[in-house]
Amino acid sequence: MDPFMGEAIPANSAVTSGASFHDLFSSELLLLTTAAKRESLAVELVDAVVYKIPLRSDAPVIVQMPTLVQRDFADKKEFVLAAKIYLKRVRQRVAGDHGPERAKAFMAGANAFVQRALQHFDDLEFYAGRDSGGNPGEAMAIVCHYLDGLQPRLLLWADGCIVVAATEPEPEPEIDGPVEFACCTYHHLLAGKEHQKEKDMVSAAKSMGLVGAILYGTPGIVVIEDETGDGVTSFMKESRKIGKKGDVTLSVQLPLGGEAGSGTGLFGERRLVPITMNQLKELLTKIGQGEQYRTVLGL
């Protein structure tokens, strides 16, 4: 039985028709739903305060929520403390916008949901938006991994979101041929706004229109998906100019993931998404290259 059963939201709602979900306080994008292709999304409202949104089963969780970083809680007590801080901010905003009675109802539903989350704590992963230093901020998103094989669900505080209705997408230019998927390995890549070379690398990838991921640490890995044929080579040259010399440790050709110009469909925004080592392994396994994990790490 689904531990987070909720009330279905009507299919004609903006929430179910390709909306994007943004953090209430920072306006940062939390999730751009798969219904951007005008599909209907089966969203439920849990305890009257939490959106339950099905995630795609054909892509790692982290690439569906490219602006979020995983937030680890040592135990339930730490989770409850963080939830209290965040929910207090949301309650104050609700009270200011809708009055004290609405805020009281919000907290009643929020407390009920937190109790549900505590009962299923080990089945959940926690994510947050990034602060100005690239570290987890206060915004809280939760992913439930179902043990019975159902696809993961994203749980978002409804009153902590700004829901932006979908618009008709601009036509993408047609691109023929496969997509190059490459892993570029560096001695180290350090996270944080004080590390200028790494910041310049991320900016360079964005300006070149590349999509992919970045694993900070020793070694550091940049994953690039390129549809143009010379994006990986150009990025490596630009990295050397910045002062970061790396090696291409994996390069494979993958088919387009759907519509022309959409790439493999593994990534969303055209920028480098921070990932963990486990997420890198998951990504390589997804494209049938899981055995290359140690090679990419230089082991």
XYZ file of C-alpha atoms in Angstrom:
299
model
C 0.000 0.000 0.000
C 1.222 3.479 -0.877
C 2.269 5.209 2.380
C 1.667 8.611 0.807
C -1.823 8.207 -0.622
C -3.370 11.548 -1.481
C -6.294 13.167 -3.238
C -5.984 13.314 -7.020
C -5.723 16.792 -8.521
C -7.988 17.321 -11.578
C -6.267 16.629 -14.890
C -7.084 20.096 -16.252
C -5.217 21.850 -13.433
C -2.035 23.823 -14.175
C -0.263 21.543 -11.690
C -1.004 18.468 -13.802
C -0.506 19.969 -17.268
C 3.217 20.466 -17.676
C 3.816 23.047 -14.967
C 7.212 23.919 -13.550
C 7.649 24.105 -9.783
C 9.767 26.880 -8.237
C 10.887 27.536 -4.663
C 8.667 30.099 -2.942
C 11.541 32.044 -1.401
C 14.285 31.945 -4.062
C 12.143 31.337 -7.206
C 14.701 28.619 -8.098
C 13.434 25.886 -10.411
C 12.730 22.706 -8.423
C 11.177 20.526 -11.112
C 10.182 20.850 -14.743
C 7.685 18.042 -15.196
C 7.667 15.518 -18.000
C 4.301 16.906 -19.018
C 6.160 19.726 -20.760
C 5.274 17.704 -23.866
C 1.609 18.415 -23.059
C 1.020 15.091 -21.349
C -1.279 14.881 -18.340
C 0.523 14.269 -15.055
C -1.121 12.282 -12.230
C -0.393 14.612 -9.310
C -1.931 14.016 -5.871
C -2.253 16.274 -2.837
C -1.165 14.537 0.377
C -2.516 15.754 3.738
C -3.741 18.867 1.868
C -0.196 20.320 1.920
C 2.172 18.193 -0.226
C 2.225 17.600 -3.987
C 3.079 13.995 -4.899
C 4.505 14.046 -8.423
C 5.585 10.928 -10.378
C 9.159 11.118 -11.628
C 10.381 9.564 -14.845
C 11.583 5.976 -14.685
C 13.956 6.378 -17.647
C 16.404 8.876 -16.101
C 18.275 9.251 -12.788
C 16.427 11.295 -10.186
C 19.091 14.003 -9.939
C 18.954 14.936 -13.632
C 15.188 15.503 -13.358
C 15.779 18.058 -10.590
C 18.936 19.785 -11.905
C 18.968 22.709 -9.463
C 18.685 20.553 -6.331
C 21.390 18.940 -4.229
C 20.964 15.936 -1.977
C 20.636 16.765 1.710
C 21.669 14.061 4.161
C 20.155 13.886 7.637
C 22.051 11.863 10.216
C 18.840 10.741 11.896
C 15.136 11.494 12.278
C 15.789 14.139 14.920
C 17.918 16.172 12.511
C 15.211 15.909 9.836
C 12.519 17.108 12.260
C 14.641 20.112 13.273
C 15.213 21.131 9.641
C 11.518 20.634 8.857
C 10.498 22.873 11.774
C 12.762 25.694 10.561
C 11.494 25.459 6.990
C 7.810 25.020 7.846
C 7.921 28.006 10.183
C 8.972 30.196 7.252
C 6.226 28.768 5.047
C 3.609 29.209 7.800
C 4.552 32.882 8.224
C 4.219 33.414 4.484
C 0.850 31.631 4.376
C -0.416 33.684 7.321
C 0.629 36.919 5.615
C -0.957 35.959 2.296
C -4.071 34.081 3.419
C -4.634 34.790 7.114
C -4.148 32.916 10.414
C -6.845 30.275 9.862
C -5.257 29.159 6.616
C -1.860 29.054 8.324
C -3.311 26.942 11.146
C -4.730 24.458 8.627
C -1.379 24.334 6.846
C 0.479 23.416 10.024
C -2.065 20.711 10.870
C -1.492 19.066 7.497
C 2.274 19.626 7.692
C 2.516 17.922 11.089
C 0.522 14.957 9.788
C 2.825 14.617 6.779
C 5.996 14.842 8.896
C 4.693 11.930 10.975
C 4.167 9.923 7.768
C 7.699 10.760 6.660
C 9.142 9.622 9.985
C 7.375 6.274 9.671
C 8.969 5.702 6.246
C 12.215 7.591 6.825
C 14.467 4.881 5.324
C 12.579 4.924 2.008
C 13.128 8.652 1.479
C 15.841 10.822 -0.031
C 15.982 14.507 0.825
C 16.936 17.336 -1.519
C 17.233 21.089 -1.195
C 17.897 24.146 -3.307
C 21.393 25.607 -3.233
C 22.384 28.697 -1.292
C 24.758 31.333 -2.718
C 27.754 29.135 -1.890
C 26.416 26.106 -3.727
C 25.514 24.286 -0.500
C 22.084 22.888 0.426
C 19.658 25.662 1.366
C 16.456 25.524 3.399
C 14.001 24.516 0.664
C 13.025 20.891 1.171
C 12.056 18.342 -1.469
C 11.617 14.635 -0.725
C 11.837 11.649 -3.066
C 10.121 8.419 -2.064
C 11.596 5.208 -3.501
C 8.913 2.538 -3.426
C 10.012 -0.955 -2.432
C 7.310 -2.559 -4.583
C 8.824 -1.296 -7.820
C 6.650 1.752 -8.433
C 8.475 4.664 -9.995
C 9.818 7.254 -7.527
C 7.565 10.116 -6.431
C 8.692 13.638 -5.659
C 7.040 15.160 -2.598
C 6.940 18.973 -2.603
C 5.371 21.292 -0.032
C 2.526 22.873 -2.007
C 2.636 26.160 -0.083
C 6.412 26.273 -0.516
C 6.099 26.275 -4.319
C 5.313 28.713 -7.053
C 3.588 26.765 -9.843
C 4.189 28.180 -13.317
C 1.795 26.929 -15.980
C 3.280 25.403 -19.110
C 3.620 27.336 -22.326
C 3.897 25.919 -25.814
C 7.562 24.984 -26.349
C 9.630 26.738 -28.990
C 10.454 24.445 -31.928
C 13.934 22.910 -31.589
C 16.344 22.848 -34.522
C 16.605 19.409 -36.086
C 19.900 17.661 -35.439
C 20.759 14.447 -37.264
C 22.930 11.662 -35.977
C 23.877 10.292 -32.541
C 24.843 12.154 -29.382
C 28.336 11.930 -27.892
C 28.351 11.097 -24.182
C 31.770 11.769 -22.657
C 33.373 11.675 -19.215
C 36.302 14.030 -18.655
C 38.476 13.245 -15.632
C 40.509 15.861 -13.732
C 42.917 15.504 -10.803
C 40.486 17.448 -8.646
C 37.529 19.814 -8.912
C 36.535 21.853 -5.870
C 33.040 23.159 -5.100
C 32.326 26.620 -3.762
C 32.277 30.176 -5.032
C 35.872 30.741 -3.909
C 37.199 28.247 -6.484
C 37.335 30.420 -9.593
C 38.689 27.879 -12.080
C 35.839 25.456 -11.427
C 33.319 28.300 -11.665
C 34.827 29.316 -15.017
C 34.534 25.728 -16.290
C 30.838 25.582 -15.387
C 30.264 28.972 -17.027
C 32.128 27.857 -20.159
C 29.965 24.741 -20.512
C 26.811 26.832 -20.151
C 27.962 29.418 -22.706
C 28.761 26.593 -25.154
C 25.234 25.198 -24.745
C 26.451 21.897 -23.298
C 24.449 19.727 -20.938
C 25.890 17.319 -18.425
C 27.026 16.903 -14.851
C 29.974 17.674 -12.591
C 31.350 15.558 -9.750
C 33.389 17.659 -7.341
C 36.236 16.043 -5.417
C 39.403 14.059 -6.125
C 39.232 13.009 -8.862
C 36.801 15.472 -10.412
C 34.591 14.369 -13.297
C 32.728 16.377 -15.919
C 30.075 14.505 -17.899
C 29.181 16.086 -21.232
C 26.433 15.317 -23.722
C 27.195 16.871 -27.109
C 25.044 16.941 -30.228
C 27.324 19.156 -32.350
C 30.284 16.827 -32.865
C 32.974 19.143 -31.506
C 31.594 20.231 -28.125
C 33.726 17.863 -26.044
C 36.947 18.861 -27.817
C 36.105 22.556 -27.504
C 35.321 22.183 -23.794
C 38.601 20.384 -23.104
C 40.518 23.143 -24.890
C 38.691 25.801 -22.896
C 39.410 23.908 -19.655
C 43.123 23.956 -20.399
C 42.975 27.707 -21.018
C 41.285 28.108 -17.635
C 44.057 26.084 -15.989
C 42.375 22.693 -15.603
C 43.876 19.897 -17.688
C 41.835 16.727 -17.949
C 41.499 13.558 -20.000
C 38.533 12.074 -21.829
C 38.194 8.699 -20.075
C 34.946 7.622 -21.743
C 33.338 8.553 -25.046
C 30.333 6.702 -26.478
C 27.748 7.460 -29.103
C 24.143 7.331 -27.923
C 20.902 7.654 -29.887
C 18.708 10.704 -29.652
C 16.256 10.360 -26.795
C 13.144 11.442 -28.641
C 12.429 14.683 -30.472
C 15.136 16.148 -32.670
C 17.383 18.464 -30.682
C 16.418 16.887 -27.355
C 19.669 14.931 -26.950
C 19.500 11.655 -25.063
C 16.851 13.039 -22.718
C 19.000 12.284 -19.652
C 19.568 15.933 -18.837
C 17.364 18.984 -18.630
C 18.826 22.470 -18.561
C 21.875 23.299 -20.658
C 24.406 23.436 -17.838
C 26.448 21.135 -15.590
C 24.430 19.533 -12.793
C 26.317 18.697 -9.543
C 26.177 14.946 -8.831
C 27.565 12.467 -6.290
C 29.679 9.369 -6.979
C 26.618 7.145 -6.588
C 24.716 9.280 -9.071
C 27.623 9.055 -11.535
C 27.549 5.269 -11.240
C 23.769 5.279 -11.732
C 24.133 7.455 -14.821
C 26.770 5.182 -16.388
C 24.671 2.115 -15.651
C 21.681 3.793 -17.282
C 23.542 4.084 -20.610
C 24.997 0.558 -20.388
C 28.491 1.676 -19.329
C 28.422 0.721 -15.655
C 31.584 -1.373 -16.032
C 33.491 1.803 -16.994
C 32.891 3.422 -13.586
C 36.338 2.582 -12.190
C 38.027 3.611 -15.443
C 36.328 7.005 -15.347
C 37.538 7.466 -11.750
C 41.067 6.510 -12.797
C 41.127 3.376 -10.612
